[in-house]
Amino acid sequence: MMNLLNTSFERKSYEVELQHSILFECVLGIAMITYPKLHDQLDKSKQDLDYIRMNLSEHLGAELQYCQEHNTWKMLLQLLHAQNFTSLKEFYGFIVDLPDQQLKYLILPYLDQTQEVNRIKASQGDGDSENEMILACKGHAFFPQMIHYIGSCDLKELRNHFIEITNGWYREFLQKQESEICSILERDQKQKENWFKNQSPQGIVLHATGVDYKPEAGITRVLLIPQYIYRPWTIQANLEETKVFYYPVSDESLNETSDPYEPPAQLVKRLKAIGDEKRLMIMKLLSEKERTLKELTALLGMGKTTVHHHLSLLRTAGMVKVTGAYYSVPENALQGIESQIDAFFERS
């Protein structure tokens, strides 16, 4: 038997920050409209999205097609994280003034700390480092193609594309609803900040995103960015030492005035989820160990479709998570229900 003295440092937590910006909403809108595979799984209907795209100008349509081919929305998101921009004009000035090497560095995807030297060298035009990055992410859906594109594209044309697509999407789609969306984003951030006061970092992330995100090596900060356009999806990204979640605003954030007698939608979902005998049995079984749908079906003596329906309701309420084929109960599944109930009854 080997004796092991563990003197390594294992991170137990992370800091959580919230940001909201119409600029993130603009770029996420571009990402959404250029990813048709998800158009039947969004709050907006596929028919509405098809109508939006068909009524955009020919010039913007061409820029969106270019974005769809090269995933330039991802590059734009990374540029937005370079600093806190207050307007598109400020963002455009930043893009225009960036030296070529710095622009390439910022738009190359962050893979992990082991690839940062290759990222720097690839931004300086080193082909071997570019190939090392491509090899390191060869299983990713689009990073290899994106890295190759960044290494070979005309940066002057790319800068122009960044400005044309964001300006076009803002003018033709976002501007007319900017005030309403900004209010929604601000309400959601305030709502989350009020709820977060007595929560653990992991509980905060779970409540906002539905993701049970445990501390991991190299991540010291989680950045939560509310978004309206991509509801109900949460978009996840990595930056240096930071995990980013662009999470969907809650239902109660959509309306400016709220009835003090109308309970928060998330609270209702959570109470409905646990207010059923079979769902409580499922949670009890999953609190003991993670189990598959097949295992739960056998243990409960219920049909597969019925068990899957119960699991879907529990997942929507954040009471159950799934990893591959296995379901389990997050550590903080029931955390905060009492404080949500207290907050509702204290409304004036």
Coordinates of C-alpha atoms in Angstrom, one line a residue:
M1 CA 0.0 0.0 0.0
M2 CA 1.4 3.4 -1.0
N3 CA 1.2 6.2 1.6
L4 CA 0.5 9.6 0.1
L5 CA 0.9 13.0 1.8
N6 CA -1.1 15.5 -0.2
T7 CA 0.4 19.0 0.0
S8 CA -1.3 20.3 -3.1
F9 CA -3.7 23.2 -3.1
E10 CA -7.3 22.4 -4.2
R11 CA -9.5 25.4 -4.8
K12 CA -12.6 25.4 -2.6
S13 CA -14.4 28.4 -4.0
Y14 CA -14.3 31.2 -6.5
E15 CA -15.5 34.9 -6.6
V16 CA -18.7 35.7 -8.5
E17 CA -19.2 38.9 -10.4
L18 CA -22.2 40.2 -12.4
Q19 CA -22.1 42.5 -15.4
H20 CA -24.7 43.5 -17.9
S21 CA -24.3 45.4 -21.2
I22 CA -26.2 46.1 -24.3
L23 CA -23.0 45.3 -26.2
F24 CA -23.0 41.7 -25.0
E25 CA -26.7 41.5 -26.0
C26 CA -25.7 42.8 -29.5
V27 CA -23.0 40.2 -30.0
L28 CA -25.1 37.4 -28.5
G29 CA -27.9 38.3 -30.9
I30 CA -25.5 38.0 -33.8
A31 CA -24.4 34.6 -32.4
M32 CA -28.0 33.5 -32.1
I33 CA -29.2 34.5 -35.5
T34 CA -26.2 32.8 -37.2
Y35 CA -26.8 29.4 -35.4
P36 CA -29.9 28.1 -37.1
K37 CA -29.6 24.6 -35.4
L38 CA -31.0 26.1 -32.2
H39 CA -33.8 28.2 -33.8
D40 CA -36.5 25.7 -32.9
Q41 CA -35.3 25.7 -29.2
L42 CA -35.4 29.4 -28.3
D43 CA -38.1 31.6 -26.7
K44 CA -38.6 33.3 -30.0
S45 CA -40.2 31.0 -32.6
K46 CA -38.4 29.8 -35.6
Q47 CA -40.9 31.6 -37.8
D48 CA -40.1 34.9 -36.0
L49 CA -36.4 34.4 -36.4
D50 CA -36.7 33.5 -40.1
Y51 CA -38.8 36.7 -40.6
I52 CA -36.1 38.8 -38.8
R53 CA -33.3 37.5 -41.0
M54 CA -35.3 37.8 -44.2
N55 CA -36.0 41.5 -43.5
L56 CA -32.5 42.5 -42.8
S57 CA -30.6 44.4 -45.4
E58 CA -28.6 42.6 -48.1
H59 CA -25.4 44.1 -46.7
L60 CA -26.0 42.9 -43.2
G61 CA -27.2 39.5 -44.5
A62 CA -23.8 39.1 -46.2
E63 CA -21.9 40.0 -43.0
L64 CA -24.0 37.5 -41.0
Q65 CA -23.3 34.8 -43.5
Y66 CA -19.6 35.6 -43.2
C67 CA -20.0 35.3 -39.4
Q68 CA -21.7 32.0 -39.7
E69 CA -18.9 30.6 -41.8
H70 CA -16.0 31.8 -39.6
N71 CA -17.6 32.1 -36.1
T72 CA -16.6 35.7 -35.8
W73 CA -19.2 36.2 -33.1
K74 CA -16.9 34.4 -30.7
M75 CA -14.0 36.7 -31.6
L76 CA -16.3 39.7 -30.9
L77 CA -17.3 38.3 -27.5
Q78 CA -13.6 37.9 -26.6
L79 CA -12.9 41.5 -27.6
L80 CA -15.7 42.7 -25.4
H81 CA -14.0 41.2 -22.4
A82 CA -10.8 43.2 -23.1
Q83 CA -12.2 46.2 -21.1
N84 CA -15.6 47.6 -20.0
F85 CA -16.9 49.4 -23.0
T86 CA -19.7 51.9 -22.6
S87 CA -20.8 52.3 -26.2
L88 CA -20.3 50.8 -29.7
K89 CA -18.4 53.9 -30.7
E90 CA -15.8 53.3 -27.9
F91 CA -15.7 49.6 -28.9
Y92 CA -15.0 50.5 -32.6
G93 CA -12.2 52.9 -31.6
F94 CA -10.6 50.1 -29.6
I95 CA -10.8 47.7 -32.6
V96 CA -9.3 50.2 -35.0
D97 CA -6.5 51.2 -32.7
L98 CA -5.4 47.7 -31.7
P99 CA -2.0 46.7 -33.1
D100 CA -2.3 43.6 -35.4
Q101 CA -0.5 41.3 -33.0
Q102 CA -2.7 42.3 -30.0
L103 CA -5.8 41.9 -32.1
K104 CA -4.9 38.4 -33.1
Y105 CA -4.0 37.5 -29.5
L106 CA -7.4 38.7 -28.2
I107 CA -9.5 37.0 -30.8
L108 CA -7.6 33.6 -30.6
P109 CA -9.6 31.4 -28.3
Y110 CA -8.3 30.9 -24.7
L111 CA -7.8 27.1 -24.4
D112 CA -6.0 26.8 -21.0
Q113 CA -2.9 28.1 -19.3
T114 CA -0.7 25.5 -20.9
Q115 CA -1.5 26.9 -24.3
E116 CA -0.9 30.6 -23.5
V117 CA 2.7 30.6 -24.8
N118 CA 1.4 29.1 -28.1
R119 CA -1.4 31.7 -28.2
I120 CA 1.1 34.5 -27.9
K121 CA 3.5 33.1 -30.5
A122 CA 0.6 32.3 -32.9
S123 CA -0.6 35.9 -32.6
Q124 CA 3.0 36.9 -33.8
G125 CA 2.6 34.7 -36.8
D126 CA 4.3 31.5 -35.6
G127 CA 2.9 28.6 -37.7
D128 CA 4.1 25.8 -35.4
S129 CA 2.4 27.4 -32.4
E130 CA -0.8 27.8 -34.4
N131 CA -0.7 24.1 -35.3
E132 CA 0.0 23.2 -31.6
M133 CA -3.2 25.1 -30.6
I134 CA -5.2 23.4 -33.3
L135 CA -4.0 20.0 -32.2
A136 CA -4.8 20.9 -28.5
C137 CA -8.5 21.6 -29.4
K138 CA -9.0 19.2 -32.2
G139 CA -12.2 17.8 -30.7
H140 CA -13.9 21.3 -30.5
A141 CA -16.7 22.0 -32.9
F142 CA -15.1 25.1 -34.5
F143 CA -12.0 26.3 -32.6
P144 CA -9.5 24.5 -35.0
Q145 CA -11.1 26.2 -38.1
M146 CA -11.3 29.5 -36.3
I147 CA -7.6 29.4 -35.3
H148 CA -6.5 28.6 -38.8
Y149 CA -8.7 31.4 -40.2
I150 CA -7.3 34.0 -37.8
G151 CA -3.8 33.0 -38.8
S152 CA -4.5 33.5 -42.5
C153 CA -7.1 36.2 -42.8
D154 CA -6.7 39.9 -43.8
L155 CA -6.9 41.7 -40.5
K156 CA -8.0 45.0 -42.2
E157 CA -11.0 43.2 -43.7
L158 CA -11.7 41.5 -40.4
R159 CA -11.7 44.8 -38.5
N160 CA -14.1 46.2 -41.0
H161 CA -16.3 43.1 -40.7
F162 CA -16.4 43.5 -36.9
I163 CA -17.6 47.1 -37.2
E164 CA -20.1 46.5 -40.1
I165 CA -21.8 43.5 -38.5
T166 CA -22.3 45.0 -35.0
N167 CA -23.3 48.4 -36.4
G168 CA -25.7 46.7 -38.8
W169 CA -27.3 44.4 -36.2
Y170 CA -27.6 47.2 -33.7
R171 CA -29.3 49.6 -36.2
E172 CA -31.6 47.1 -38.0
F173 CA -32.6 45.0 -35.0
L174 CA -31.5 46.0 -31.5
Q175 CA -31.8 49.8 -31.5
K176 CA -35.6 49.9 -31.5
Q177 CA -35.8 47.7 -28.4
E178 CA -32.6 48.9 -26.6
S179 CA -34.4 50.8 -23.8
E180 CA -36.7 47.9 -23.0
I181 CA -33.8 45.3 -23.1
C182 CA -31.5 47.5 -20.9
S183 CA -34.3 47.7 -18.3
I184 CA -34.7 43.9 -18.4
L185 CA -31.0 43.3 -18.0
E186 CA -30.7 45.8 -15.2
R187 CA -33.7 44.4 -13.3
D188 CA -32.3 40.9 -13.6
Q189 CA -28.9 41.9 -12.2
K190 CA -30.5 43.7 -9.3
Q191 CA -32.7 40.8 -8.6
K192 CA -29.8 38.4 -8.6
E193 CA -27.7 40.7 -6.4
N194 CA -30.5 40.9 -3.8
W195 CA -30.9 37.1 -3.8
F196 CA -27.1 36.5 -3.7
K197 CA -26.5 38.2 -0.3
N198 CA -26.7 35.0 1.8
Q199 CA -25.7 32.4 -0.8
S200 CA -22.5 30.5 -1.5
P201 CA -20.7 31.2 -4.8
Q202 CA -21.8 27.7 -6.1
G203 CA -25.4 28.4 -5.1
I204 CA -25.3 31.7 -6.9
V205 CA -24.2 30.2 -10.1
L206 CA -26.7 27.3 -9.8
H207 CA -29.5 29.7 -9.2
A208 CA -28.7 32.0 -12.1
T209 CA -27.6 29.5 -14.7
G210 CA -29.0 26.1 -13.7
V211 CA -25.4 24.8 -13.8
D212 CA -23.9 23.1 -10.7
Y213 CA -20.4 24.6 -11.3
K214 CA -17.9 23.3 -8.8
P215 CA -14.5 25.0 -8.2
E216 CA -11.8 23.9 -10.6
A217 CA -8.1 24.4 -10.9
G218 CA -7.1 27.7 -12.5
I219 CA -10.5 29.4 -12.1
T220 CA -10.6 32.2 -9.5
R221 CA -13.6 34.1 -10.8
V222 CA -17.0 33.3 -12.3
L223 CA -18.5 36.1 -14.4
L224 CA -22.3 36.1 -14.8
I225 CA -23.8 38.1 -17.7
P226 CA -27.6 38.2 -18.1
Q227 CA -28.9 38.0 -21.6
Y228 CA -32.4 38.2 -23.2
I229 CA -31.9 37.2 -26.8
Y230 CA -30.7 33.6 -26.3
R231 CA -33.3 32.5 -23.8
P232 CA -33.6 29.8 -22.5
W233 CA -30.0 28.8 -23.2
T234 CA -27.0 29.5 -21.0
I235 CA -23.8 30.1 -23.0
Q236 CA -20.5 29.1 -21.4
A237 CA -17.0 30.4 -22.2
N238 CA -13.5 30.4 -20.8
L239 CA -11.2 33.3 -20.2
E240 CA -7.9 33.4 -18.3
E241 CA -8.7 32.4 -14.7
T242 CA -12.4 33.1 -15.4
K243 CA -15.4 31.1 -16.3
V244 CA -18.2 33.1 -18.1
F245 CA -21.9 32.2 -18.1
Y246 CA -24.1 34.3 -20.4
Y247 CA -27.3 33.2 -18.6
P248 CA -31.0 33.8 -19.6
V249 CA -32.8 36.5 -17.6
S250 CA -35.6 35.2 -15.3
D251 CA -39.3 35.4 -16.2
E252 CA -39.9 37.9 -13.5
S253 CA -37.3 40.3 -14.9
L254 CA -39.3 40.7 -18.1
N255 CA -41.9 43.0 -16.7
E256 CA -41.2 46.4 -15.1
T257 CA -44.0 46.3 -12.6
S258 CA -44.7 43.2 -10.6
D259 CA -47.8 42.4 -8.6
P260 CA -46.7 42.0 -4.9
Y261 CA -49.2 39.1 -4.7
E262 CA -47.7 37.2 -7.6
P263 CA -44.9 34.9 -6.4
P264 CA -41.6 34.7 -8.3
A265 CA -41.7 32.2 -11.2
Q266 CA -38.6 30.5 -10.0
L267 CA -40.0 30.0 -6.6
V268 CA -43.2 28.5 -8.0
K269 CA -41.1 26.1 -10.2
R270 CA -39.1 24.9 -7.2
L271 CA -42.1 24.4 -4.9
K272 CA -44.1 22.6 -7.7
A273 CA -41.0 20.4 -8.3
I274 CA -40.9 19.2 -4.7
G275 CA -44.6 19.3 -4.1
D276 CA -45.2 15.8 -5.6
E277 CA -44.8 12.4 -4.0
K278 CA -43.0 10.8 -6.9
R279 CA -40.6 13.7 -7.5
L280 CA -39.7 13.6 -3.8
M281 CA -39.0 9.9 -4.1
I282 CA -36.8 10.6 -7.2
M283 CA -34.8 13.3 -5.3
K284 CA -34.4 10.9 -2.3
L285 CA -33.0 8.2 -4.6
L286 CA -30.7 10.6 -6.4
S287 CA -29.5 12.1 -3.1
E288 CA -28.2 8.6 -2.2
K289 CA -26.2 8.1 -5.5
E290 CA -26.4 9.2 -9.1
R291 CA -28.6 6.9 -11.2
T292 CA -29.6 6.5 -14.9
L293 CA -33.1 6.8 -16.2
K294 CA -33.3 3.1 -16.6
E295 CA -32.3 2.5 -13.0
L296 CA -34.9 5.0 -11.7
T297 CA -37.6 3.5 -13.9
A298 CA -36.9 0.1 -12.3
L299 CA -36.7 1.4 -8.8
L300 CA -40.0 3.4 -9.0
G301 CA -41.9 0.8 -11.0
M302 CA -43.1 3.6 -13.4
G303 CA -43.0 4.0 -17.2
K304 CA -39.9 5.6 -18.8
T305 CA -41.9 8.5 -20.2
T306 CA -43.4 9.4 -16.9
V307 CA -40.1 9.3 -15.0
H308 CA -38.5 11.4 -17.7
H309 CA -41.3 13.9 -17.4
H310 CA -40.7 14.2 -13.6
L311 CA -36.9 14.5 -14.2
S312 CA -37.5 17.3 -16.7
L313 CA -39.6 19.3 -14.2
L314 CA -36.9 18.8 -11.5
R315 CA -34.1 19.9 -13.9
T316 CA -36.0 23.0 -14.9
A317 CA -36.3 23.9 -11.2
G318 CA -32.6 23.3 -10.6
M319 CA -33.4 20.3 -8.3
V320 CA -31.7 17.7 -10.5
K321 CA -28.7 17.8 -12.8
V322 CA -27.6 15.3 -15.5
T323 CA -24.1 14.4 -16.5
G324 CA -24.0 12.1 -19.5
A325 CA -26.6 9.4 -18.7
Y326 CA -26.5 9.9 -15.0
Y327 CA -28.9 12.0 -12.9
S328 CA -28.0 13.4 -9.5
V329 CA -29.1 16.1 -7.0
P330 CA -26.9 19.2 -6.8
E331 CA -25.4 19.9 -3.4
N332 CA -27.3 23.2 -3.1
A333 CA -30.6 22.0 -4.7
L334 CA -32.8 23.1 -1.8
Q335 CA -30.7 26.1 -0.7
G336 CA -32.4 29.5 -0.7
I337 CA -36.1 28.3 -0.8
E338 CA -36.8 29.5 2.7
S339 CA -35.3 32.9 2.0
Q340 CA -37.2 33.2 -1.3
I341 CA -40.5 32.5 0.6
D342 CA -39.6 35.0 3.3
A343 CA -38.8 37.6 0.6
F344 CA -42.1 37.1 -1.1
F345 CA -44.1 37.5 2.1
E346 CA -42.2 40.6 3.1
R347 CA -43.1 42.4 -0.1
S348 CA -45.0 45.6 0.5

